[in-house]
Short mmCIF file of C-alpha atoms in Angstrom, two decimals:
data_model
loop_
_atom_site.label_atom_id
_atom_site.label_comp_id
_atom_site.label_asym_id
_atom_site.label_seq_id
_atom_site.Cartn_x
_atom_site.Cartn_y
_atom_site.Cartn_z
CA MET A 5 203.39 131.40 116.92
CA LYS A 6 202.19 128.30 115.09
CA GLN A 7 201.02 125.25 117.02
CA LYS A 8 203.78 122.82 118.00
CA ILE A 9 203.68 119.11 118.65
CA THR A 10 204.51 118.83 122.35
CA LYS A 11 206.33 115.92 124.00
CA SER A 12 203.13 114.67 125.59
CA GLN A 13 201.33 114.82 122.25
CA LYS A 14 204.16 112.84 120.68
CA ALA A 15 203.89 110.20 123.40
CA TYR A 16 200.15 110.02 122.70
CA MET A 17 200.77 109.72 118.95
CA GLN A 18 203.14 106.78 119.40
CA ASN A 19 201.39 104.94 122.25
CA PRO A 20 200.35 101.58 120.71
CA ILE A 21 197.42 101.03 123.09
CA ILE A 22 195.87 104.45 122.56
CA GLN A 23 196.64 104.23 118.86
CA PHE A 24 194.93 100.84 118.60
CA PHE A 25 191.64 102.49 119.58
CA LYS A 26 192.46 105.42 117.31
CA PHE A 27 193.02 102.91 114.48
CA ILE A 28 189.48 101.56 114.93
CA TYR A 29 188.10 105.09 115.17
CA LEU A 30 189.89 106.19 111.99
CA ASN A 31 188.68 103.16 110.06
CA VAL A 32 185.08 103.81 111.10
CA ARG A 33 185.34 107.51 110.13
CA ILE A 34 186.93 106.71 106.78
CA ILE A 35 184.37 104.01 105.97
CA ARG A 36 181.55 106.42 106.89
CA ILE A 37 182.92 108.96 104.42
CA VAL A 38 183.38 106.34 101.70
CA ALA A 39 180.05 104.64 102.41
CA GLY A 40 178.41 108.06 102.64
CA GLY A 41 178.29 107.83 98.88
CA HIS A 42 178.74 110.28 96.08
CA GLY A 43 176.60 111.82 93.43
CA GLY A 44 176.15 114.65 91.00
CA THR A 45 176.01 118.35 91.68
CA ARG A 46 173.76 119.44 88.83
CA LYS A 47 169.98 119.44 89.02
CA MET B 23 176.60 90.41 73.06
CA SER B 24 178.62 93.53 73.86
CA LYS B 25 182.34 94.09 73.83
CA ILE B 26 183.84 96.48 76.36
CA VAL B 27 187.42 97.52 75.78
CA ILE B 28 189.36 99.07 78.66
CA LEU B 29 192.54 100.95 77.90
CA GLY B 30 194.86 100.82 80.91
CA SER B 31 195.20 98.52 83.90
CA GLY B 32 195.92 100.94 86.72
CA ILE B 33 193.54 101.61 89.60
CA ALA B 34 190.78 102.93 87.28
CA GLY B 35 191.17 100.42 84.45
CA HIS B 36 191.50 97.38 86.69
CA THR B 37 188.58 98.47 88.90
CA ALA B 38 186.33 98.92 85.85
CA ALA B 39 187.37 95.55 84.36
CA SER B 40 186.80 93.73 87.68
CA HIS B 41 183.30 95.09 88.19
CA LEU B 42 182.28 94.60 84.56
CA ARG B 43 183.38 90.97 84.63
CA ARG B 44 181.65 90.26 87.93
CA LYS B 45 178.32 91.76 86.92
CA LEU B 46 178.08 90.86 83.24
CA SER B 47 177.42 87.38 81.93
CA LYS B 48 180.18 85.63 79.99
CA LYS B 49 178.44 86.25 76.67
CA HIS B 50 179.75 89.81 76.94
CA GLU B 51 183.45 90.31 76.33
CA VAL B 52 185.65 92.39 78.65
CA LEU B 53 189.04 93.16 77.12
CA VAL B 54 191.88 95.03 78.83
CA VAL B 55 194.57 96.60 76.64
CA SER B 56 197.58 97.73 78.63
CA PRO B 57 201.32 98.03 77.98
CA ASN B 58 201.94 96.92 81.59
CA TRP B 59 202.34 93.28 82.47
CA ASN B 60 201.96 93.93 86.20
CA TYR B 61 199.35 95.59 88.35
CA GLN B 62 200.99 97.92 90.86
CA TRP B 63 199.54 99.37 94.02
CA ILE B 64 200.99 102.84 93.48
CA PRO B 65 200.32 104.30 96.98
CA SER B 66 202.93 101.92 98.45
CA ASN B 67 205.67 103.08 96.06
CA ILE B 68 206.91 105.48 98.74
CA TRP B 69 207.86 102.50 100.92
CA VAL B 70 209.72 100.90 98.00
CA GLY B 71 211.46 104.26 97.60
CA ILE B 72 213.00 104.03 101.08
CA GLY B 73 213.84 100.33 100.77
CA ARG B 74 211.32 99.16 103.39
CA MET B 75 209.23 97.26 100.83
CA GLN B 76 210.30 95.33 97.76
CA PRO B 77 208.55 95.82 94.39
CA GLU B 78 207.30 92.20 94.58
CA GLN B 79 205.16 93.21 97.55
CA ILE B 80 203.23 95.82 95.59
CA ILE B 81 202.85 94.20 92.17
CA PHE B 82 201.40 91.05 90.64
CA PRO B 83 201.09 89.84 87.01
CA LEU B 84 197.76 90.61 85.39
CA GLU B 85 197.49 88.01 82.63
CA PRO B 86 197.16 84.90 84.86
CA LEU B 87 194.47 86.64 86.94
CA TYR B 88 192.58 87.82 83.88
CA LYS B 89 192.77 84.36 82.30
CA LYS B 90 191.30 82.83 85.45
CA LYS B 91 188.52 85.41 85.68
CA GLY B 92 187.54 85.45 82.01
CA ILE B 93 188.91 88.88 81.17
CA ASN B 94 190.78 89.07 77.86
CA PHE B 95 194.12 90.86 77.87
CA LYS B 96 196.41 92.34 75.23
CA GLN B 97 199.79 93.68 76.31
CA ALA B 98 199.71 96.61 73.94
CA LYS B 99 199.50 100.38 73.87
CA VAL B 100 196.80 102.37 72.11
CA VAL B 101 197.98 104.29 69.06
CA SER B 102 194.85 106.01 67.68
CA PHE B 103 191.10 106.32 68.22
CA HIS B 104 188.48 105.73 65.50
CA PRO B 105 185.14 106.31 67.26
CA GLU B 106 183.13 106.16 64.02
CA GLY B 107 184.81 102.98 62.79
CA ASP B 108 185.21 102.56 59.07
CA ASP B 109 183.09 101.01 56.32
CA SER B 110 183.42 97.48 57.65
CA THR B 111 183.81 97.72 61.40
CA LEU B 112 182.37 99.00 64.63
CA PRO B 113 184.19 101.88 66.34
CA TYR B 114 187.74 100.78 67.06
CA VAL B 115 191.13 101.72 68.45
CA VAL B 116 194.44 100.83 66.86
CA VAL B 117 196.78 99.18 69.34
CA GLU B 118 200.45 98.23 69.08
CA TYR B 119 201.79 95.18 70.89
CA VAL B 120 204.72 95.96 73.18
CA PHE B 121 205.81 92.44 74.17
CA GLY B 122 206.25 88.93 72.83
CA GLU B 123 206.21 87.60 69.29
CA GLN B 124 203.72 90.22 68.15
CA LYS B 125 205.85 93.12 69.46
CA GLY B 126 205.63 96.09 67.10
CA GLU B 127 202.55 94.73 65.27
CA THR B 128 199.41 96.85 65.18
CA GLU B 129 195.81 95.67 65.30
CA LYS B 130 192.32 97.16 65.07
CA VAL B 131 190.38 96.47 68.26
CA ALA B 132 186.65 97.05 67.79
CA TYR B 133 184.35 97.88 70.70
CA ASP B 134 180.78 98.60 71.71
CA TYR B 135 181.94 100.55 74.78
CA LEU B 136 185.37 102.03 75.37
CA ILE B 137 186.81 102.99 78.75
CA ASN B 138 189.89 105.16 78.46
CA ALA B 139 191.79 104.66 81.72
CA THR B 140 195.22 105.42 80.37
CA GLY B 141 196.07 107.76 83.26
CA PRO B 142 198.74 110.40 82.80
CA LYS B 143 201.95 110.49 80.85
CA LEU B 144 204.77 111.16 83.32
CA ALA B 145 206.11 114.21 81.48
CA PHE B 146 209.71 114.27 82.73
CA ASP B 147 210.61 115.84 79.38
CA LEU B 148 208.80 119.07 80.35
CA THR B 149 211.57 119.82 82.88
CA GLU B 150 215.04 120.02 81.38
CA GLY B 151 217.39 117.45 82.91
CA LEU B 152 214.70 115.76 85.01
CA ASN B 153 215.58 112.15 84.22
CA PRO B 154 214.77 109.79 87.08
CA GLY B 155 217.76 107.83 88.27
CA THR B 156 220.33 110.22 86.82
CA ASP B 157 222.15 113.17 88.34
CA ASP B 158 221.04 112.22 91.91
CA VAL B 159 217.42 113.00 91.06
CA TYR B 160 214.76 110.32 91.46
CA SER B 161 211.03 109.64 91.19
CA VAL B 162 208.63 107.34 93.06
CA CYS B 163 205.92 107.41 90.38
CA THR B 164 206.42 103.76 89.39
CA TYR B 165 207.81 100.78 91.30
CA ASP B 166 211.01 100.66 89.23
CA HIS B 167 211.57 104.40 89.71
CA ALA B 168 211.00 103.88 93.44
CA GLN B 169 213.52 101.04 93.47
CA HIS B 170 216.12 103.37 91.93
CA ALA B 171 215.24 105.99 94.54
CA ALA B 172 215.87 103.45 97.31
CA SER B 173 219.35 102.74 95.86
CA GLY B 174 220.04 106.47 95.68
CA LEU B 175 218.94 106.95 99.27
CA GLU B 176 221.18 104.10 100.37
CA LYS B 177 224.15 105.78 98.65
CA LEU B 178 223.30 109.05 100.37
CA ILE B 179 223.19 107.34 103.77
CA GLU B 180 226.60 105.73 103.20
CA LYS B 181 228.01 109.06 102.04
CA ALA B 182 226.54 110.85 105.08
CA LYS B 183 228.23 108.39 107.44
CA ASN B 184 231.64 109.49 106.16
CA SER B 185 230.89 113.12 105.44
CA SER B 186 232.11 116.01 107.57
CA SER B 187 229.72 118.49 105.95
CA LYS B 188 225.93 118.37 105.84
CA LEU B 189 224.39 116.73 102.79
CA LYS B 190 221.25 118.11 101.18
CA VAL B 191 217.99 116.37 100.37
CA LEU B 192 215.41 118.10 98.18
CA ILE B 193 211.94 116.62 97.75
CA GLY B 194 208.77 118.00 96.14
CA THR B 195 207.50 118.98 92.70
CA GLY B 196 209.70 119.12 89.61
CA HIS B 197 207.52 121.35 87.45
CA ALA B 198 205.58 124.62 87.85
CA LYS B 199 202.27 122.81 87.26
CA ALA B 200 202.96 119.39 88.75
CA THR B 201 200.40 117.60 90.88
CA CYS B 202 200.55 114.69 93.35
CA GLN B 203 202.06 116.77 96.17
CA GLY B 204 200.64 114.16 98.55
CA ALA B 205 203.04 111.47 97.34
CA ALA B 206 206.02 113.81 97.69
CA PHE B 207 204.79 114.84 101.17
CA GLU B 208 204.68 111.17 102.20
CA TYR B 209 208.09 110.53 100.75
CA ILE B 210 209.81 113.43 102.49
CA LEU B 211 208.46 112.30 105.88
CA ASN B 212 209.50 108.70 105.22
CA VAL B 213 212.98 109.76 104.12
CA GLU B 214 213.30 111.93 107.23
CA GLN B 215 212.35 109.01 109.47
CA GLU B 216 214.64 106.61 107.60
CA LEU B 217 217.59 108.99 108.07
CA ARG B 218 216.82 109.11 111.80
CA ARG B 219 216.54 105.32 111.97
CA ARG B 220 219.92 105.01 110.22
CA LYS B 221 221.39 107.60 112.64
CA VAL B 222 222.51 110.12 110.00
CA ARG B 223 219.70 112.67 110.38
CA ASP B 224 222.07 115.25 111.94
CA LYS B 225 224.27 115.02 108.85
CA VAL B 226 221.52 115.79 106.35
CA SER B 227 219.38 118.88 105.82
CA ILE B 228 215.99 118.24 104.26
CA LYS B 229 214.06 120.75 102.17
CA TRP B 230 210.56 120.69 100.64
CA ILE B 231 210.20 122.45 97.29
CA THR B 232 206.73 122.93 95.89
CA ASN B 233 204.63 124.81 93.36
CA GLU B 234 201.97 125.30 96.06
CA SER B 235 201.64 128.89 97.26
CA THR B 236 201.02 127.67 100.82
CA LEU B 237 201.91 124.47 102.63
CA GLY B 238 199.14 121.88 102.65
CA ASP B 239 197.46 123.12 99.45
CA PHE B 240 197.85 119.62 97.92
CA GLY B 241 196.39 120.91 94.64
CA MET B 242 193.02 121.19 96.39
CA ASP B 243 193.19 124.85 97.43
CA GLY B 244 194.11 123.68 100.93
CA MET B 245 191.41 122.89 103.45
CA LEU B 246 190.02 123.78 106.80
CA LEU B 247 189.91 120.60 108.81
CA SER B 248 189.05 119.41 112.25
CA TYR B 249 192.18 118.51 114.26
CA GLN B 250 191.78 117.36 117.87
CA GLY B 251 188.23 118.69 117.77
CA LYS B 252 189.23 122.19 116.69
CA PRO B 253 189.28 123.80 113.24
CA MET B 254 192.77 124.02 111.73
CA LYS B 255 194.05 124.99 108.30
CA SER B 256 195.89 122.26 106.42
CA SER B 257 198.75 124.77 105.96
CA ASP B 258 199.13 125.03 109.77
CA MET B 259 198.99 121.26 110.14
CA VAL B 260 201.72 120.63 107.56
CA GLU B 261 203.84 123.46 109.00
CA MET B 262 203.50 121.89 112.46
CA VAL B 263 204.70 118.53 111.10
CA PHE B 264 207.60 120.09 109.15
CA ARG B 265 208.78 122.15 112.12
CA ASP B 266 208.64 119.06 114.31
CA ARG B 267 210.77 117.13 111.79
CA GLU B 268 213.09 120.12 111.12
CA ILE B 269 212.19 120.20 107.45
CA GLU B 270 212.61 123.54 105.66
CA TRP B 271 210.42 124.58 102.74
CA ILE B 272 210.37 126.63 99.53
CA LEU B 273 206.92 127.68 98.30
CA GLY B 274 205.62 128.82 94.92
CA ALA B 275 208.57 127.28 93.10
CA GLY B 276 208.34 126.29 89.45
CA VAL B 277 211.32 124.00 88.87
CA ASN B 278 212.41 124.30 85.24
CA LYS B 279 215.84 122.67 85.04
CA ILE B 280 217.99 120.08 86.78
CA ASP B 281 221.72 120.04 86.21
CA GLN B 282 224.48 118.31 88.17
CA GLY B 283 222.94 118.41 91.62
CA LYS B 284 221.22 121.76 91.15
CA ALA B 285 217.53 122.54 90.76
CA PHE B 286 216.80 125.77 88.93
CA TYR B 287 213.46 127.38 89.63
CA GLU B 288 211.42 130.54 89.33
CA ASN B 289 209.26 131.58 92.25
CA LEU B 290 205.98 133.49 92.41
CA GLU B 291 207.92 136.71 93.04
CA GLY B 292 209.58 136.20 89.66
CA GLU B 293 213.01 135.52 91.17
CA LYS B 294 215.17 132.91 89.45
CA LYS B 295 216.95 130.79 92.02
CA THR B 296 218.98 127.63 92.44
CA GLU B 297 218.88 124.93 95.07
CA GLU B 298 221.68 122.40 95.48
CA PHE B 299 221.10 118.79 96.47
CA ASP B 300 222.86 115.50 97.01
CA PHE B 301 219.61 113.54 96.65
CA ALA B 302 216.33 114.73 95.17
CA MET B 303 212.92 113.22 94.48
CA LEU B 304 210.84 115.49 92.29
CA ILE B 305 207.36 114.69 90.92
CA PRO B 306 207.15 115.49 87.19
CA ALA B 307 204.30 117.21 85.38
CA PHE B 308 201.49 114.92 84.25
CA SER B 309 200.25 115.33 80.70
CA GLY B 310 197.97 113.62 78.22
CA HIS B 311 199.47 110.96 75.94
CA GLY B 312 199.07 112.94 72.74
CA PHE B 313 196.60 110.49 71.19
CA LYS B 314 195.01 111.22 67.83
CA ALA B 315 191.43 110.53 66.78
CA TYR B 316 189.99 110.12 63.28
CA ASP B 317 186.50 110.06 61.78
CA GLN B 318 185.15 107.53 59.27
CA GLN B 319 186.80 109.37 56.36
CA GLY B 320 190.15 109.58 58.14
CA GLY B 321 189.75 113.25 59.07
CA ASP B 322 191.41 114.45 62.27
CA ILE B 323 188.80 114.81 65.03
CA THR B 324 191.23 114.86 67.95
CA PRO B 325 189.67 117.98 69.58
CA LYS B 326 186.35 116.09 69.90
CA LEU B 327 188.05 113.52 72.10
CA PHE B 328 191.01 115.25 73.68
CA LYS B 329 192.04 118.47 75.37
CA GLY B 330 195.34 116.99 76.48
CA PHE B 331 193.36 114.45 78.50
CA MET B 332 189.97 113.11 77.32
CA VAL B 333 187.00 115.43 76.94
CA VAL B 334 184.07 114.38 79.16
CA ASP B 335 180.87 115.92 80.52
CA ALA B 336 182.63 118.84 82.23
CA ASP B 337 182.03 122.54 81.57
CA TYR B 338 185.22 123.63 79.82
CA THR B 339 184.18 127.26 79.40
CA VAL B 340 187.15 129.45 80.23
CA LYS B 341 186.24 131.69 83.18
CA PRO B 342 187.98 133.38 86.10
CA TYR B 343 188.63 131.60 89.40
CA GLU B 344 185.87 133.56 91.13
CA GLU B 345 183.29 132.05 88.75
CA TRP B 346 184.36 128.43 89.10
CA THR B 347 181.72 126.13 90.58
CA VAL B 348 181.49 122.47 91.49
CA GLN B 349 178.97 122.13 88.65
CA ASP B 350 181.89 122.55 86.21
CA TRP B 351 183.16 119.10 87.20
CA PRO B 352 182.03 115.95 85.34
CA GLU B 353 179.52 113.48 86.75
CA THR B 354 179.45 110.54 84.34
CA TYR B 355 182.86 110.83 82.59
CA GLN B 356 181.15 110.27 79.25
CA ASN B 357 182.50 111.88 76.10
CA PRO B 358 179.83 114.30 74.79
CA SER B 359 180.46 113.48 71.10
CA TYR B 360 180.66 109.70 71.40
CA PRO B 361 178.42 108.42 74.21
CA ASN B 362 179.99 104.94 74.23
CA ILE B 363 183.37 106.37 75.32
CA PHE B 364 184.19 107.11 78.97
CA ALA B 365 187.30 108.36 80.79
CA PRO B 366 187.45 107.78 84.57
CA GLY B 367 190.42 108.25 86.89
CA ILE B 368 193.20 110.54 85.74
CA ALA B 369 192.38 110.14 82.03
CA PHE B 370 189.67 112.80 81.90
CA ALA B 371 190.43 116.45 81.18
CA PRO B 372 189.58 118.53 84.26
CA PRO B 373 187.62 121.73 83.56
CA HIS B 374 190.26 123.76 85.42
CA SER B 375 192.55 123.43 88.40
CA ILE B 376 191.19 123.31 91.95
CA SER B 377 193.88 125.55 93.45
CA ARG B 378 193.77 129.24 92.60
CA PRO B 379 195.83 129.88 89.44
CA ARG B 380 198.88 132.08 90.07
CA LYS B 381 201.49 133.67 87.81
CA SER B 382 204.90 135.10 88.48
CA PRO B 383 205.53 138.71 87.30
CA ASN B 384 207.29 137.08 84.30
CA GLY B 385 204.03 135.39 83.30
CA THR B 386 205.03 131.87 84.39
CA GLU B 387 202.05 129.93 85.70
CA ILE B 388 203.02 128.33 89.02
CA PHE B 389 200.27 126.34 90.74
CA PRO B 390 199.34 122.68 91.22
CA ALA B 391 197.23 120.77 88.72
CA PRO B 392 194.25 118.98 90.29
CA PRO B 393 194.98 115.62 91.94
CA ARG B 394 192.69 112.73 90.95
CA THR B 395 194.52 109.70 92.17
CA GLY B 396 193.64 106.65 94.29
CA MET B 397 190.20 106.69 95.78
CA PRO B 398 188.48 108.97 93.21
CA SER B 399 190.00 106.91 90.38
CA GLY B 400 188.45 103.76 91.80
CA ILE B 401 185.09 105.40 92.49
CA THR B 402 184.78 107.02 89.05
CA ALA B 403 185.83 103.76 87.33
CA LYS B 404 183.19 101.79 89.23
CA LEU B 405 180.41 104.24 88.41
CA VAL B 406 181.39 104.18 84.71
CA ALA B 407 181.32 100.36 84.80
CA ASP B 408 177.93 100.40 86.54
CA ASN B 409 176.45 102.74 83.92
CA ILE B 410 177.72 100.51 81.09
CA ILE B 411 176.35 97.40 82.85
CA ASP B 412 172.92 99.07 83.28
CA SER B 413 172.95 100.23 79.65
CA ILE B 414 173.75 96.73 78.37
CA LYS B 415 171.16 95.06 80.59
CA SER B 416 168.37 97.53 79.84
CA GLY B 417 169.21 97.91 76.16
CA LYS B 418 169.16 101.71 76.40
CA GLU B 419 171.61 104.31 77.65
CA SER B 420 171.63 104.58 81.43
CA LEU B 421 173.59 107.24 83.28
CA HIS B 422 172.02 106.70 86.67
CA HIS B 423 175.35 106.43 88.50
CA ARG B 424 176.99 109.79 89.02
CA GLY B 425 179.98 111.00 90.96
CA SER B 426 181.29 114.52 90.76
CA LEU B 427 184.50 115.35 92.62
CA GLY B 428 182.37 118.16 94.04
CA ASN B 429 180.15 115.60 95.77
CA MET B 430 182.66 112.92 96.69
CA GLY B 431 184.91 112.45 99.69
CA ALA B 432 188.48 111.22 99.75
CA ALA B 433 190.72 109.76 102.40
CA CYS B 434 194.38 110.64 102.10
CA ILE B 435 196.35 108.53 104.51
CA ALA B 436 199.86 109.91 104.21
CA SER B 437 202.56 107.71 105.60
CA ALA B 438 204.92 109.69 107.80
CA GLY B 439 207.30 106.86 108.56
CA TYR B 440 207.43 103.06 108.29
CA GLY B 441 207.49 100.70 111.29
CA LEU B 442 205.00 98.61 113.22
CA ILE B 443 205.60 100.55 116.45
CA THR B 444 207.78 103.42 115.26
CA GLY B 445 205.72 104.30 112.18
CA SER B 446 203.47 107.29 111.82
CA GLY B 447 200.85 108.65 109.47
CA VAL B 448 199.10 111.92 108.72
CA SER B 449 195.50 110.96 108.04
CA ILE B 450 193.38 113.51 106.23
CA THR B 451 189.86 113.02 104.97
CA THR B 452 188.14 115.65 102.90
CA PHE B 453 184.61 116.15 101.66
CA PRO B 454 184.12 117.19 98.96
CA ILE B 455 187.36 116.91 96.99
CA VAL B 456 186.53 120.01 94.94
CA PRO B 457 185.49 122.69 97.42
CA ASP B 458 181.88 123.81 97.23
CA TYR B 459 182.19 127.40 98.41
CA LYS B 460 178.43 127.99 98.14
CA LYS B 461 177.26 124.96 100.09
CA TYR B 462 179.99 125.15 102.74
CA GLU B 463 180.48 128.88 102.72
CA LYS B 464 181.81 129.24 106.26
CA THR B 465 184.20 126.29 106.29
CA GLY B 466 186.31 126.92 103.21
CA GLY B 467 184.13 124.89 100.84
CA ARG B 468 184.33 121.67 102.85
CA ASP B 469 182.05 119.83 105.27
CA ILE B 470 184.04 120.24 108.50
CA LYS B 471 182.35 117.15 110.00
CA LYS B 472 183.82 114.99 107.24
CA THR B 473 187.11 116.88 106.80
CA PHE B 474 189.50 116.03 109.57
CA GLY B 475 193.16 115.42 110.26
CA ASP B 476 195.01 113.16 112.64
CA ILE B 477 198.67 112.36 113.26
CA GLY B 478 200.10 109.22 114.80
CA LEU B 479 200.95 105.54 114.67
CA ALA B 480 197.33 104.60 113.89
CA GLY B 481 197.64 106.38 110.55
CA HIS B 482 200.54 104.10 109.60
CA TRP B 483 198.50 101.04 110.54
CA VAL B 484 195.57 102.33 108.44
CA LYS B 485 197.86 102.87 105.44
CA LEU B 486 199.37 99.41 105.88
CA SER B 487 195.89 97.83 106.21
CA LEU B 488 194.81 99.60 103.02
CA HIS B 489 197.89 98.22 101.26
CA TYR B 490 196.93 94.62 102.07
CA ALA B 491 193.18 95.16 101.60
CA PHE B 492 193.51 96.77 98.17
CA ILE B 493 195.99 94.20 96.88
CA TYR B 494 193.55 91.51 98.07
CA LYS B 495 190.76 93.33 96.25
CA ALA B 496 192.83 93.81 93.08
CA LYS B 497 193.63 90.08 93.04
CA MET B 498 189.85 89.51 93.01
CA LYS B 499 190.01 87.08 95.91
CA PRO B 500 186.75 85.87 97.54
CA PHE B 501 184.30 88.69 98.33
CA TRP B 502 186.72 91.31 96.98
CA TRP B 503 183.80 93.50 95.95
CA LEU B 504 182.82 94.05 99.60
CA ILE B 505 185.91 96.26 100.00
CA PRO B 506 184.84 99.75 98.90
CA GLU B 507 186.82 101.75 96.40
#
């Protein structure tokens, strides 16, 4: 049986206060990945 | 003085032009040649496609901005490439004006450096009957296509209100080797939410049709990601979302014909099937533009510049999937025959797909082409611009800036519904874009610390913030360069 989104998870996903903190967290994670840079793969 | 000509004004072309102009003195000329009058922020097309945003919110005219910033602009399309020039000129491209008094006229445009950022041709013609805006089938690939899609969706909603039987929505890929599954994924979730908001969801069945062999492949061979602190396959994540939204799916489908509300397709089992719809949004195949290139004597040298898309510093050796490596992917996007030509964004020819190639028993190839949109387009355009800037300033070729898709992350913030409080998003970050199965052997080729998924309202806010931030950046407003690609 595949994982389901439960009612409590849905409430969490749509709670504006919790999601405000999640919004900051997501932005920080995304910026870290972007700012983490990029480069070549060949030596 | 150097002259840099940029073909195209999409995410890659505009990014390159902006950085070149900011970092080079005015004695150097930056010229953009594009058939498009407007810049469009393509990732927000899905919101235009459900009628929650107007095209004016995602576009702005380029010429006034370029005039103000000292970037020259020709509203024209490139016709042919002449990288060796002729007896009297530098290398040049022939362009044809598409607007104004000069419409239809051609001109030689000489350059010292050429950036080909022409993106893909939307190859609707490769699928019989796939004409956006006709026969209840739509596209969200451009803002005007998306506007038509919004009208079509509105008609469907009105029809559903008075219908006693269930109507059918079909969204996904419209060709066996289409890419950009992410955009279709966003659109299906937005349509689903819009139908709920308009209280007709119970009167419409929604189906996902895709050339992916598993859900959540996204043309990237799928991914193992971290979800709520635990490892989860992207296929399981997408399935969880689809089950929650009561969306059905068809996998491994190569759509080959559209006719009067029917999509004809062949699947990976070799079966030929039909799916009916009252409203469909199908992403077409992307192809090269079919450009031609000529040497100084007028001889055809197209294969030196193009393999469909532009040839760059990739390893194009044909080899089986098991032998593919991240080292096959380009790092500088420089053409090996003509070092003053570059092709960032979608314009470069990928060495191969990222997803495992698959064929039906009838020999039909059904698998996604590699996605290279948004963030990687911006990053590769900036690194190409930086290398050209360094080369001009130092007076010798500099290729210090490198960025392989095998050593680059991407954030895919998929909108799952519009609304300040009712909206939702599926946020996925992945590193690297092309899986490195040697370096990250145990986690499906990806760094699990940088590859994660999240679902919720915050994702919608992130996507909306990116919309405003990137339009601000594209308009080159104060300190625009501080916003990363």
